[in-house]
XYZ file of C-alpha atoms in Angstrom:
417
model
C 0.005 0.004 -0.002
C 1.344 3.401 -1.034
C 1.092 6.134 1.598
C 0.913 9.651 0.201
C 2.994 12.369 1.901
C -0.102 14.119 3.253
C -1.561 10.908 4.650
C 1.816 9.981 6.092
C 2.177 13.367 7.766
C -1.313 13.119 9.300
C -0.609 9.588 10.540
C 2.727 10.541 12.072
C 1.167 13.573 13.815
C -1.769 11.575 15.187
C 0.516 8.744 16.294
C 2.395 11.232 18.484
C -0.793 13.002 19.627
C -3.514 10.523 20.634
C -2.245 9.588 24.085
C -2.679 10.720 27.659
C -4.801 13.727 26.809
C -7.546 11.596 25.230
C -7.364 8.662 27.659
C -6.967 10.503 30.985
C -7.123 14.263 30.405
C -10.917 14.635 30.678
C -10.942 13.730 34.374
C -8.781 16.613 35.644
C -10.379 18.911 33.062
C -13.832 18.073 34.467
C -12.494 18.655 37.964
C -11.721 22.296 37.166
C -14.447 23.070 34.623
C -17.262 20.531 35.101
C -19.113 19.923 31.801
C -17.606 23.119 30.379
C -14.299 21.408 29.575
C -15.468 20.842 25.993
C -15.172 24.564 25.027
C -11.720 24.448 26.590
C -10.828 21.650 24.178
C -11.585 23.917 21.228
C -9.423 26.694 22.660
C -6.565 24.240 23.154
C -6.879 23.174 19.509
C -6.603 26.793 18.315
C -3.480 27.312 20.439
C -1.951 24.099 19.107
C -2.673 25.091 15.517
C -0.844 28.407 15.955
C 2.107 26.668 17.618
C 2.269 24.137 14.827
C 2.417 26.896 12.216
C 5.285 28.571 14.108
C 7.389 25.414 14.419
C 6.817 24.540 10.740
C 8.035 27.939 9.573
C 11.060 27.877 11.879
C 12.059 24.419 10.721
C 11.814 25.653 7.143
C 14.095 28.611 8.030
C 16.588 26.447 10.006
C 16.268 22.903 8.610
C 19.446 21.645 10.263
C 18.710 23.069 13.726
C 17.983 20.531 16.506
C 14.475 21.636 17.389
C 12.805 24.486 19.197
C 15.756 25.190 21.503
C 17.892 26.073 18.476
C 15.094 28.129 16.876
C 14.764 30.233 20.000
C 18.533 30.640 20.272
C 18.881 31.764 16.667
C 16.091 34.320 16.933
C 16.103 35.529 20.548
C 19.516 34.669 21.985
C 21.129 32.172 24.411
C 19.263 32.846 27.654
C 15.721 32.771 26.249
C 16.757 29.538 24.547
C 18.016 28.041 27.810
C 14.791 28.947 29.609
C 12.762 27.586 26.702
C 14.802 24.398 26.716
C 14.225 24.008 30.455
C 10.462 24.469 29.958
C 10.517 21.912 27.137
C 12.346 19.323 29.229
C 9.993 19.833 32.176
C 7.045 19.501 29.845
C 8.425 16.356 28.224
C 9.071 14.762 31.639
C 5.508 15.498 32.743
C 4.000 14.228 29.501
C 6.090 11.042 29.610
C 4.982 10.432 33.183
C 1.336 11.017 32.241
C 1.604 8.572 29.321
C 3.240 5.937 31.483
C 0.627 6.464 34.189
C -2.076 6.025 31.562
C -0.496 2.756 30.498
C -0.491 1.540 34.098
C -4.105 2.617 34.729
C -5.536 0.939 31.636
C -3.252 -2.027 30.994
C -1.915 -3.133 34.382
C -4.121 -1.443 37.017
C -2.942 -3.847 39.723
C 0.673 -2.788 39.280
C 0.392 0.744 37.903
C 3.687 2.152 39.168
C 5.824 -0.818 38.152
C 4.212 -0.908 34.699
C 4.666 2.842 34.233
C 8.359 2.796 35.170
C 8.930 -0.274 33.019
C 7.331 1.352 29.963
C 9.570 4.423 30.193
C 12.664 2.279 30.678
C 11.827 0.002 27.721
C 10.969 2.895 25.416
C 14.147 4.750 26.338
C 16.150 1.580 25.731
C 14.616 1.131 22.298
C 15.433 4.748 21.465
C 19.021 4.282 22.615
C 19.264 1.223 20.388
C 18.311 3.330 17.383
C 14.730 2.096 16.910
C 12.549 4.625 15.058
C 8.770 4.872 14.748
C 8.215 4.573 11.005
C 5.349 5.971 8.940
C 3.847 2.532 8.350
C 4.026 1.746 12.047
C 2.313 5.055 12.782
C -0.453 4.275 10.309
C -1.032 0.907 12.008
C -0.965 2.447 15.504
C -3.363 5.232 14.541
C -5.745 2.711 12.948
C -5.773 0.641 16.133
C -6.271 3.631 18.453
C -8.955 5.252 16.327
C -10.785 1.939 16.021
C -10.777 1.412 19.771
C -11.886 4.999 20.505
C -14.687 4.654 17.945
C -15.968 1.547 19.715
C -15.880 3.335 23.058
C -17.884 6.260 21.672
C -20.456 4.011 19.981
C -21.020 1.962 23.130
C -21.305 5.030 25.345
C -23.884 6.658 23.058
C -25.862 3.466 22.407
C -26.669 2.868 26.089
C -28.658 5.269 28.256
C -26.638 6.790 31.123
C -27.615 6.072 34.731
C -30.454 8.191 36.089
C -28.743 9.076 39.375
C -25.142 10.171 38.686
C -22.645 10.216 41.556
C -22.225 13.579 43.256
C -19.074 14.085 45.412
C -19.311 15.553 48.879
C -18.869 19.290 49.282
C -15.153 20.227 49.090
C -14.143 17.184 47.063
C -12.287 17.964 43.883
C -14.720 17.785 40.991
C -17.705 19.203 42.852
C -17.804 22.040 40.299
C -19.267 19.537 37.904
C -22.655 19.688 39.591
C -22.676 23.421 40.132
C -22.951 24.956 36.675
C -20.445 27.084 34.835
C -17.028 27.401 36.496
C -16.201 30.769 34.920
C -13.316 31.846 32.729
C -10.596 30.449 34.996
C -12.127 26.979 34.961
C -12.472 26.854 31.178
C -8.897 28.114 30.757
C -7.624 25.538 33.240
C -9.380 22.791 31.281
C -7.930 24.172 28.021
C -4.417 23.925 29.513
C -4.960 20.306 30.595
C -6.451 19.390 27.225
C -3.611 21.108 25.372
C -1.874 17.756 25.958
C -4.276 16.251 23.403
C -2.589 18.111 20.528
C 1.118 18.515 21.301
C 2.512 15.803 19.037
C 2.463 17.944 15.894
C 6.241 18.617 16.005
C 6.705 15.058 14.779
C 5.927 16.460 11.291
C 6.372 20.224 11.618
C 9.943 19.932 12.989
C 11.179 16.377 12.340
C 14.468 15.083 13.740
C 17.517 14.608 11.576
C 17.018 11.509 9.502
C 13.237 11.565 9.801
C 10.968 12.172 6.826
C 10.702 15.837 5.816
C 7.491 17.386 4.476
C 7.130 20.354 2.155
C 5.202 23.510 3.101
C 2.534 22.541 0.588
C 2.017 19.173 2.334
C 1.994 20.736 5.813
C -0.540 23.381 4.802
C -3.026 20.527 4.455
C -1.702 17.911 6.870
C -1.325 20.093 9.985
C -4.897 21.468 10.053
C -6.242 18.027 9.167
C -4.276 16.282 11.939
C -5.309 18.790 14.603
C -8.884 18.802 13.262
C -9.080 14.992 13.468
C -7.618 15.068 16.968
C -10.216 17.670 17.954
C -13.121 15.662 16.527
C -11.922 12.429 18.144
C -11.250 14.029 21.524
C -14.531 15.915 21.400
C -16.483 12.721 20.678
C -14.662 10.795 23.427
C -15.102 13.638 25.906
C -18.830 13.916 25.165
C -19.200 10.120 25.446
C -17.553 9.790 28.852
C -19.355 12.902 30.130
C -22.677 11.359 29.055
C -22.079 8.106 30.907
C -20.295 9.311 34.030
C -21.542 12.853 34.531
C -19.124 15.669 35.389
C -18.720 14.788 39.072
C -17.931 11.105 38.614
C -15.777 11.857 35.582
C -13.676 14.262 37.690
C -12.895 11.444 40.138
C -12.042 8.748 37.600
C -8.433 7.594 37.144
C -9.366 5.838 33.866
C -12.439 7.593 32.396
C -12.834 5.461 29.274
C -12.720 2.256 31.281
C -15.230 3.503 33.850
C -17.541 4.803 31.133
C -17.565 1.378 29.453
C -18.351 -0.327 32.759
C -21.280 2.014 33.378
C -22.501 1.416 29.793
C -22.401 -2.396 30.261
C -19.373 -2.624 27.940
C -17.077 -4.751 30.114
C -16.607 -7.081 27.182
C -14.682 -4.267 25.474
C -12.176 -3.687 28.316
C -9.444 -6.000 26.870
C -9.714 -4.179 23.529
C -9.504 -0.849 25.353
C -6.328 -2.052 27.099
C -4.755 -2.842 23.724
C -5.657 0.593 22.376
C -4.271 2.328 25.445
C -1.032 0.368 25.252
C -0.530 1.203 21.558
C -1.346 4.879 22.151
C 1.006 5.120 25.145
C 3.945 3.503 23.327
C 3.442 5.498 20.128
C 3.250 8.852 21.906
C 6.010 8.054 24.409
C 8.439 7.318 21.605
C 7.978 10.840 20.310
C 8.040 12.489 23.756
C 11.379 10.942 24.768
C 12.885 11.510 21.319
C 11.827 15.162 21.524
C 13.524 15.607 24.926
C 16.654 13.908 23.626
C 16.695 16.228 20.651
C 16.718 19.295 22.892
C 19.600 17.814 24.889
C 21.501 17.211 21.655
C 21.051 20.840 20.692
C 22.335 21.977 24.069
C 25.466 19.837 23.766
C 26.128 21.217 20.291
C 26.052 24.828 21.533
C 28.038 24.167 24.693
C 25.197 24.683 27.162
C 25.747 21.067 28.174
C 29.018 19.077 28.090
C 29.691 17.325 24.804
C 28.865 13.593 24.889
C 30.145 11.230 22.263
C 27.894 8.279 22.992
C 24.159 8.553 22.405
C 22.797 6.462 25.273
C 23.586 8.914 28.123
C 21.156 11.393 26.554
C 18.450 8.729 26.527
C 19.094 8.103 30.200
C 18.890 11.832 30.949
C 15.646 12.030 28.984
C 14.069 9.120 30.834
C 15.274 9.821 34.386
C 13.093 12.938 35.083
C 10.080 11.122 33.616
C 10.590 8.169 35.966
C 10.988 10.597 38.837
C 7.729 12.303 37.909
C 5.927 8.952 37.718
C 7.065 8.044 41.225
C 6.545 11.479 42.812
C 3.411 12.864 41.121
C -0.176 11.674 40.705
C -1.047 11.144 37.013
C -3.320 14.226 36.865
C -0.575 16.426 38.322
C 2.007 14.963 35.931
C -0.300 15.750 33.004
C -0.783 19.312 34.262
C 2.993 19.825 34.699
C 3.583 18.409 31.203
C 1.023 20.703 29.649
C 2.216 23.744 31.645
C 5.877 23.294 30.761
C 5.021 22.667 27.124
C 2.837 25.794 26.975
C 5.682 27.916 28.411
C 8.019 26.395 25.802
C 5.638 27.295 22.980
C 5.439 30.795 24.371
C 9.157 31.180 23.624
C 8.803 29.328 20.307
C 6.023 31.643 19.115
C 7.972 34.698 20.292
C 10.933 33.631 18.166
C 8.676 32.835 15.199
C 7.333 36.398 15.315
C 10.687 37.802 14.254
C 11.269 35.516 11.270
C 11.929 37.276 8.006
C 8.969 37.540 5.655
C 10.603 35.298 3.077
C 10.904 32.534 5.695
C 7.181 32.514 6.388
C 4.494 30.296 4.924
C 1.904 31.353 7.563
C 0.921 34.914 8.627
C 2.827 36.494 11.522
C -0.521 36.969 13.302
C -0.680 33.234 13.991
C 2.595 33.436 15.940
C 1.289 36.458 17.886
C -1.939 34.629 18.736
C 0.015 31.489 19.630
C 2.258 33.512 21.959
C -0.651 35.045 23.796
C -2.590 31.775 24.088
C 0.499 29.805 25.211
C 1.234 32.213 28.065
C -2.449 32.394 29.063
C -2.759 28.612 29.088
C 0.438 28.112 31.096
C -0.643 30.637 33.721
C -4.031 28.872 33.999
C -2.455 25.636 35.250
C -3.556 24.260 38.622
C -1.597 25.907 41.430
C 0.423 22.807 42.374
C 1.423 22.139 38.775
C 2.353 25.794 38.210
C 4.545 25.775 41.334
C 6.248 22.491 40.383
C 6.874 23.750 36.855
C 8.244 27.075 38.109
C 10.564 25.456 40.661
C 11.876 22.906 38.160
C 12.422 25.615 35.571
C 14.258 27.827 38.094
C 16.486 24.960 39.210
C 17.301 23.941 35.645
C 18.106 27.485 34.573
C 20.169 28.028 37.710
C 22.214 24.905 37.068
C 22.836 26.041 33.508
C 23.972 29.437 34.806
C 26.391 27.807 37.233
C 27.714 25.546 34.489
C 28.276 28.459 32.132
C 30.000 30.470 34.866
C 32.293 27.555 35.731
C 33.112 27.035 32.049
C 33.995 30.736 31.703
C 36.300 30.539 34.707
C 38.045 27.481 33.271
C 38.495 29.132 29.890
C 39.833 32.301 31.493
C 42.296 30.293 33.611
C 43.465 28.385 30.552
C 44.260 31.593 28.720
C 46.508 32.722 31.555
């Protein structure tokens, strides 16, 4: 079977996208916005579309640069790039932890932590061994995941929901679900959490060295289609689980799709759901860890990190924070930290895209301006604990880089004497 470039680009993007956001993101989103998380999903899609346009244009301007860190450095300078790289690595660690936690919750619920840590270790090992997620493999993975999600939606809409949905006690997280509209802050918080649904687009807009490249003409079709498909799929799944569980019970669910199937008398589909969740977790995690490794490669090439000849230490460095996040953070918090760090990173990426020369653009500059504003707004709408964790991790990472640069300057100065 021949795969056209546009179809291949869409499959690669969806293979890196349909993961933790779709399988677990609706629960924390319902906890902050009740049933109003669905408008937040649309806002997250608009932000992702602007960010995708920015990364596509920057990759076209700097095709040999190792990712967003290098784009920011070329356009804004070293220190914005270091802060952006720190935000990216924090975001990747959180997203990897959320994906691994999703795998544990759906595939091995009796041993969630062990399964989550094992998945990260195995995926990092495959990456270190040079294994790549090909286009054909992405097509197969996307077909499996979309097929499973379609079954979930059909079952949830074919069976009437329970007449008396569960309502949590006053003060329990998720109680907003029974109380009407949560206001602007709640919708924005849900949009930040559901931003995780869309953040795999860099797999095609800014591919790694050696990966398949796509022309601007292909991306002008493939990027909107990929994000549009992700929006439709996520919207259908979100509406389906909301229908069966109600906003309050959804907010308390560690595995919303599984619980929705149980309520809808779809237990027979749980093994199939486990397969879909496993495929989605592995497909997305491959991209997340490879993306973190790419940023580390860029930092070694510019001297922000020590040069490393072997490849495997970077895979270890990419996986270690993710394993730490799995052990230390609940899955919902890990997802929020991942989305918050990623949104901050795209704030810097959009800021650097704004100053690209006109001849380097294939999208209007207004999309970068809108992406910048939405990225910052989404990041600042994160739950308080996730915002604090992201800020502390970003400050520590930037501080360590500053100390490393200062020490390197002292060594160079002493050598000249």
